[in-house]
Amino acid sequence: MTQVLVPTTSVPPWMRGLVANLDGVTRSVEDRGGVTERLMRAMMRSPRPAAVLVLFSGDWNGDATHHGGLPADAEVLLTQRAATLRNHSGQVAFPGGARDPGDDFPVGTAIREAVEETGLDPAGVSELAVLDMFPVPPSGFEVSPVLAYWPQPSEVGVVDVGETARVTRVSVRDLVNPHNRFQVQRTIGGGRVYQGPAFAVENMLVWGFTGGMLAAIIEAAGWEIPWDKSDSRDLAGELEKVGQE
């Protein structure tokens, strides 16, 4: 269930449309997955709860000349998982992880994991809202995204090279740039088994759960610039281009 954690006045003007349309994120994800999304949820037995931190930074006032008021310095914090990990190796993700006993879930889980992965100062993070939980069958998790704002980003970096290969703040304007957006698909035996939105930014391919969540957020927030949704590319080929597995 979605939940707004702060009054509207505590939300940057360019993020207010998103906070007011949290259900729109859910609809965007479910409409994109259609029956598949509902089936995935139904098929998961005893999913493990997890949370991720969707942390934006950027000028409080935004830019009235851009779609949705998105400021030129708007960024989102992303990590790239180590290539040596057994699950989701090399993938780009929001910082986050599984719920631990004693966590104030989901906010406490998202913040704790983000600190452990990136070294960020949690005192500078303003949690704004909690989105619906979404199934991620390959990992067995049901993930709760926590939306937050970073007025003055602290220094971040890789804390454990065994888990994380890269920590970076990605320009949101680069993400919404139509030249950096397309669909990726995976086929087996001539049949398509996966298709979803992707972003090519900073020599990384952002796809899967993270790509789908960013696409849904961008759409719900009103930041989207029309892009060619018919441009569907082979997932393996796009991963090879950026050296991801």
PDB file of C-alpha atoms in Angstrom, residues 32-207:
ATOM      1  CA  ARG A  32       3.390  -2.737 -18.632  1.00  0.00           C
ATOM      2  CA  GLY A  33       3.523  -6.255 -17.210  1.00  0.00           C
ATOM      3  CA  GLY A  34      -0.168  -6.969 -17.732  1.00  0.00           C
ATOM      4  CA  VAL A  35      -1.206 -10.483 -16.813  1.00  0.00           C
ATOM      5  CA  THR A  36       2.455 -11.432 -16.383  1.00  0.00           C
ATOM      6  CA  GLU A  37       2.823  -9.044 -13.441  1.00  0.00           C
ATOM      7  CA  ARG A  38      -0.202 -10.479 -11.666  1.00  0.00           C
ATOM      8  CA  LEU A  39       0.876 -14.049 -12.386  1.00  0.00           C
ATOM      9  CA  MET A  40       4.342 -13.402 -10.978  1.00  0.00           C
ATOM     10  CA  ARG A  41       2.815 -12.159  -7.744  1.00  0.00           C
ATOM     11  CA  ALA A  42       0.477 -15.149  -7.539  1.00  0.00           C
ATOM     12  CA  MET A  43       3.256 -17.660  -8.249  1.00  0.00           C
ATOM     13  CA  MET A  44       5.631 -16.411  -5.562  1.00  0.00           C
ATOM     14  CA  ARG A  45       5.302 -18.465  -2.411  1.00  0.00           C
ATOM     15  CA  SER A  46       6.465 -16.841   0.834  1.00  0.00           C
ATOM     16  CA  PRO A  47       8.364 -13.982  -0.834  1.00  0.00           C
ATOM     17  CA  ARG A  48      11.007 -12.294   1.298  1.00  0.00           C
ATOM     18  CA  PRO A  49      10.375  -8.609   2.088  1.00  0.00           C
ATOM     19  CA  ALA A  50      12.968  -6.146   0.850  1.00  0.00           C
ATOM     20  CA  ALA A  51      13.206  -2.387   0.358  1.00  0.00           C
ATOM     21  CA  VAL A  52      15.121  -0.062  -1.939  1.00  0.00           C
ATOM     22  CA  LEU A  53      15.892   3.638  -1.611  1.00  0.00           C
ATOM     23  CA  VAL A  54      14.843   5.708  -4.633  1.00  0.00           C
ATOM     24  CA  LEU A  55      16.817   8.818  -3.724  1.00  0.00           C
ATOM     25  CA  PHE A  56      16.581  11.980  -5.820  1.00  0.00           C
ATOM     26  CA  SER A  57      18.566  15.187  -5.498  1.00  0.00           C
ATOM     27  CA  GLY A  58      18.343  18.501  -7.339  1.00  0.00           C
ATOM     28  CA  ASP A  59      17.465  22.163  -6.951  1.00  0.00           C
ATOM     29  CA  TRP A  60      14.428  22.531  -4.676  1.00  0.00           C
ATOM     30  CA  ASN A  61      12.584  24.911  -6.982  1.00  0.00           C
ATOM     31  CA  GLY A  62      13.096  22.965 -10.196  1.00  0.00           C
ATOM     32  CA  ASP A  63      12.978  24.376 -13.717  1.00  0.00           C
ATOM     33  CA  ALA A  64       9.618  25.565 -15.020  1.00  0.00           C
ATOM     34  CA  THR A  65      10.844  25.324 -18.634  1.00  0.00           C
ATOM     35  CA  HIS A  66      11.346  21.536 -18.490  1.00  0.00           C
ATOM     36  CA  HIS A  67       8.795  18.711 -18.489  1.00  0.00           C
ATOM     37  CA  GLY A  68       7.373  18.439 -14.980  1.00  0.00           C
ATOM     38  CA  GLY A  69       9.697  21.176 -13.723  1.00  0.00           C
ATOM     39  CA  LEU A  70      12.645  18.764 -13.642  1.00  0.00           C
ATOM     40  CA  PRO A  71      15.773  20.744 -12.625  1.00  0.00           C
ATOM     41  CA  ALA A  72      18.966  20.555 -14.651  1.00  0.00           C
ATOM     42  CA  ASP A  73      20.882  19.089 -11.695  1.00  0.00           C
ATOM     43  CA  ALA A  74      18.313  16.394 -10.800  1.00  0.00           C
ATOM     44  CA  GLU A  75      20.032  13.076 -10.048  1.00  0.00           C
ATOM     45  CA  VAL A  76      19.104   9.637  -8.713  1.00  0.00           C
ATOM     46  CA  LEU A  77      21.424   7.395  -6.708  1.00  0.00           C
ATOM     47  CA  LEU A  78      22.198   4.033  -8.346  1.00  0.00           C
ATOM     48  CA  THR A  79      24.592   1.187  -7.702  1.00  0.00           C
ATOM     49  CA  GLN A  80      26.053  -1.508  -9.912  1.00  0.00           C
ATOM     50  CA  ARG A  81      26.285  -4.945  -8.365  1.00  0.00           C
ATOM     51  CA  ALA A  82      29.617  -6.755  -8.371  1.00  0.00           C
ATOM     52  CA  ALA A  83      30.179  -9.142 -11.273  1.00  0.00           C
ATOM     53  CA  THR A  84      31.128 -11.896  -8.808  1.00  0.00           C
ATOM     54  CA  LEU A  85      27.707 -12.065  -7.130  1.00  0.00           C
ATOM     55  CA  ARG A  86      25.589 -15.149  -7.735  1.00  0.00           C
ATOM     56  CA  ASN A  87      22.301 -13.257  -8.235  1.00  0.00           C
ATOM     57  CA  HIS A  88      21.839 -10.227 -10.520  1.00  0.00           C
ATOM     58  CA  SER A  89      25.599  -9.847 -11.010  1.00  0.00           C
ATOM     59  CA  GLY A  90      26.597  -6.656 -12.817  1.00  0.00           C
ATOM     60  CA  GLN A  91      23.080  -5.239 -12.780  1.00  0.00           C
ATOM     61  CA  VAL A  92      22.323  -1.609 -11.991  1.00  0.00           C
ATOM     62  CA  ALA A  93      20.038  -1.165  -9.010  1.00  0.00           C
ATOM     63  CA  PHE A  94      18.731   1.170  -6.369  1.00  0.00           C
ATOM     64  CA  PRO A  95      20.557   0.707  -3.070  1.00  0.00           C
ATOM     65  CA  GLY A  96      18.598  -1.688  -0.891  1.00  0.00           C
ATOM     66  CA  GLY A  97      18.181  -5.224   0.307  1.00  0.00           C
ATOM     67  CA  ALA A  98      16.375  -7.691   2.522  1.00  0.00           C
ATOM     68  CA  ARG A  99      14.566  -6.805   5.713  1.00  0.00           C
ATOM     69  CA  ASP A 100      16.526  -7.592   8.872  1.00  0.00           C
ATOM     70  CA  PRO A 101      14.993  -8.375  12.270  1.00  0.00           C
ATOM     71  CA  GLY A 102      14.343  -5.156  14.144  1.00  0.00           C
ATOM     72  CA  ASP A 103      14.177  -2.995  11.002  1.00  0.00           C
ATOM     73  CA  ASP A 104      11.565  -0.269  10.823  1.00  0.00           C
ATOM     74  CA  PHE A 105      10.356  -1.685   7.529  1.00  0.00           C
ATOM     75  CA  PRO A 106      10.411  -0.490   4.823  1.00  0.00           C
ATOM     76  CA  VAL A 107      12.007   2.909   5.504  1.00  0.00           C
ATOM     77  CA  GLY A 108      14.519   1.629   8.033  1.00  0.00           C
ATOM     78  CA  THR A 109      15.535  -1.237   5.762  1.00  0.00           C
ATOM     79  CA  ALA A 110      16.042   1.020   2.740  1.00  0.00           C
ATOM     80  CA  ILE A 111      18.135   3.536   4.692  1.00  0.00           C
ATOM     81  CA  ARG A 112      20.239   0.894   6.469  1.00  0.00           C
ATOM     82  CA  GLU A 113      21.013  -0.910   3.235  1.00  0.00           C
ATOM     83  CA  ALA A 114      21.828   2.346   1.418  1.00  0.00           C
ATOM     84  CA  VAL A 115      24.274   3.322   4.159  1.00  0.00           C
ATOM     85  CA  GLU A 116      25.900  -0.132   4.052  1.00  0.00           C
ATOM     86  CA  GLU A 117      26.225  -0.072   0.251  1.00  0.00           C
ATOM     87  CA  THR A 118      27.103   3.565  -0.477  1.00  0.00           C
ATOM     88  CA  GLY A 119      28.267   5.167   2.768  1.00  0.00           C
ATOM     89  CA  LEU A 120      25.723   7.989   2.479  1.00  0.00           C
ATOM     90  CA  ASP A 121      24.920  10.156   5.512  1.00  0.00           C
ATOM     91  CA  PRO A 122      21.316   9.260   6.431  1.00  0.00           C
ATOM     92  CA  ALA A 123      20.889  12.513   8.343  1.00  0.00           C
ATOM     93  CA  GLY A 124      20.651  14.348   5.023  1.00  0.00           C
ATOM     94  CA  VAL A 125      17.918  12.142   3.547  1.00  0.00           C
ATOM     95  CA  SER A 126      14.256  13.185   3.662  1.00  0.00           C
ATOM     96  CA  GLU A 127      11.927  10.215   3.186  1.00  0.00           C
ATOM     97  CA  LEU A 128       8.841  11.321   1.237  1.00  0.00           C
ATOM     98  CA  ALA A 129       6.704   8.275   0.476  1.00  0.00           C
ATOM     99  CA  VAL A 130       6.476   4.506   0.273  1.00  0.00           C
ATOM    100  CA  LEU A 131       5.367   2.870  -2.969  1.00  0.00           C
ATOM    101  CA  ASP A 132       3.520  -0.417  -3.381  1.00  0.00           C
ATOM    102  CA  MET A 133       5.457  -3.657  -3.040  1.00  0.00           C
ATOM    103  CA  PHE A 134       6.467  -5.334  -6.294  1.00  0.00           C
ATOM    104  CA  PRO A 135       7.426  -8.975  -6.922  1.00  0.00           C
ATOM    105  CA  VAL A 136      10.905  -9.814  -8.196  1.00  0.00           C
ATOM    106  CA  PRO A 137      10.656 -13.583  -8.823  1.00  0.00           C
ATOM    107  CA  PRO A 138      14.297 -14.230  -9.841  1.00  0.00           C
ATOM    108  CA  SER A 139      15.440 -13.223  -6.353  1.00  0.00           C
ATOM    109  CA  GLY A 140      12.344 -14.291  -4.438  1.00  0.00           C
ATOM    110  CA  PHE A 141      11.846 -10.818  -3.017  1.00  0.00           C
ATOM    111  CA  GLU A 142       8.821  -8.573  -2.800  1.00  0.00           C
ATOM    112  CA  VAL A 143      10.332  -5.105  -2.920  1.00  0.00           C
ATOM    113  CA  SER A 144       9.025  -1.912  -1.337  1.00  0.00           C
ATOM    114  CA  PRO A 145      10.529   1.243  -2.922  1.00  0.00           C
ATOM    115  CA  VAL A 146      11.019   4.192  -0.550  1.00  0.00           C
ATOM    116  CA  LEU A 147      10.955   7.549  -2.336  1.00  0.00           C
ATOM    117  CA  ALA A 148      13.267  10.175  -0.841  1.00  0.00           C
ATOM    118  CA  TYR A 149      14.880  13.570  -1.479  1.00  0.00           C
ATOM    119  CA  TRP A 150      18.477  14.602  -0.836  1.00  0.00           C
ATOM    120  CA  PRO A 151      18.733  18.401  -0.357  1.00  0.00           C
ATOM    121  CA  GLN A 152      22.535  18.301  -0.046  1.00  0.00           C
ATOM    122  CA  PRO A 153      24.007  14.993  -1.210  1.00  0.00           C
ATOM    123  CA  SER A 154      26.746  13.568   0.981  1.00  0.00           C
ATOM    124  CA  GLU A 155      29.815  11.823  -0.344  1.00  0.00           C
ATOM    125  CA  VAL A 156      29.122   8.270  -1.524  1.00  0.00           C
ATOM    126  CA  GLY A 157      31.194   5.415  -2.892  1.00  0.00           C
ATOM    127  CA  VAL A 158      31.694   1.670  -2.922  1.00  0.00           C
ATOM    128  CA  VAL A 159      31.826   0.307   0.621  1.00  0.00           C
ATOM    129  CA  ASP A 160      32.254  -3.424  -0.096  1.00  0.00           C
ATOM    130  CA  VAL A 161      33.830  -4.370  -3.429  1.00  0.00           C
ATOM    131  CA  GLY A 162      32.556  -7.905  -2.933  1.00  0.00           C
ATOM    132  CA  GLU A 163      28.983  -6.652  -3.309  1.00  0.00           C
ATOM    133  CA  THR A 164      29.145  -3.407  -5.252  1.00  0.00           C
ATOM    134  CA  ALA A 165      31.211  -2.436  -8.285  1.00  0.00           C
ATOM    135  CA  ARG A 166      30.030   1.141  -8.643  1.00  0.00           C
ATOM    136  CA  VAL A 167      28.027   3.841  -6.877  1.00  0.00           C
ATOM    137  CA  THR A 168      26.934   6.840  -8.919  1.00  0.00           C
ATOM    138  CA  ARG A 169      24.455   9.705  -9.060  1.00  0.00           C
ATOM    139  CA  VAL A 170      22.862   9.578 -12.517  1.00  0.00           C
ATOM    140  CA  SER A 171      21.378  12.635 -14.207  1.00  0.00           C
ATOM    141  CA  VAL A 172      17.602  12.313 -14.424  1.00  0.00           C
ATOM    142  CA  ARG A 173      17.629  14.474 -17.558  1.00  0.00           C
ATOM    143  CA  ASP A 174      19.903  11.881 -19.144  1.00  0.00           C
ATOM    144  CA  LEU A 175      17.372   9.215 -18.176  1.00  0.00           C
ATOM    145  CA  VAL A 176      14.440  11.079 -19.744  1.00  0.00           C
ATOM    146  CA  ASN A 177      16.409  11.916 -22.900  1.00  0.00           C
ATOM    147  CA  PRO A 178      14.650   9.977 -25.710  1.00  0.00           C
ATOM    148  CA  HIS A 179      18.035   9.102 -27.264  1.00  0.00           C
ATOM    149  CA  ASN A 180      18.888   7.076 -24.153  1.00  0.00           C
ATOM    150  CA  ARG A 181      15.636   5.116 -23.981  1.00  0.00           C
ATOM    151  CA  PHE A 182      14.483   1.906 -25.654  1.00  0.00           C
ATOM    152  CA  GLN A 183      13.034  -1.523 -24.870  1.00  0.00           C
ATOM    153  CA  VAL A 184      15.124  -4.634 -24.301  1.00  0.00           C
ATOM    154  CA  GLN A 185      13.946  -8.164 -24.901  1.00  0.00           C
ATOM    155  CA  ARG A 186      15.212 -11.661 -24.253  1.00  0.00           C
ATOM    156  CA  THR A 187      14.190 -14.604 -26.433  1.00  0.00           C
ATOM    157  CA  ILE A 188      14.608 -18.343 -25.946  1.00  0.00           C
ATOM    158  CA  GLY A 189      13.937 -20.755 -28.780  1.00  0.00           C
ATOM    159  CA  GLY A 190      12.493 -17.952 -30.874  1.00  0.00           C
ATOM    160  CA  GLY A 191       9.954 -16.967 -28.230  1.00  0.00           C
ATOM    161  CA  ARG A 192      10.110 -13.730 -26.253  1.00  0.00           C
ATOM    162  CA  VAL A 193      10.384 -14.374 -22.511  1.00  0.00           C
ATOM    163  CA  TYR A 194      11.091 -10.817 -21.370  1.00  0.00           C
ATOM    164  CA  GLN A 195      10.588  -7.278 -22.602  1.00  0.00           C
ATOM    165  CA  GLY A 196      10.891  -4.085 -20.610  1.00  0.00           C
ATOM    166  CA  PRO A 197      12.082  -0.472 -20.645  1.00  0.00           C
ATOM    167  CA  ALA A 198      15.782   0.292 -20.482  1.00  0.00           C
ATOM    168  CA  PHE A 199      18.095   3.285 -20.231  1.00  0.00           C
ATOM    169  CA  ALA A 200      21.637   3.615 -21.597  1.00  0.00           C
ATOM    170  CA  VAL A 201      23.471   6.096 -19.358  1.00  0.00           C
ATOM    171  CA  GLU A 202      27.063   6.522 -18.163  1.00  0.00           C
ATOM    172  CA  ASN A 203      28.163   3.336 -19.940  1.00  0.00           C
ATOM    173  CA  MET A 204      25.548   1.340 -18.017  1.00  0.00           C
ATOM    174  CA  LEU A 205      22.380  -0.443 -19.063  1.00  0.00           C
ATOM    175  CA  VAL A 206      19.575   0.142 -16.580  1.00  0.00           C
ATOM    176  CA  TRP A 207      16.872  -2.479 -17.090  1.00  0.00           C
TER     177      TRP A 207
END
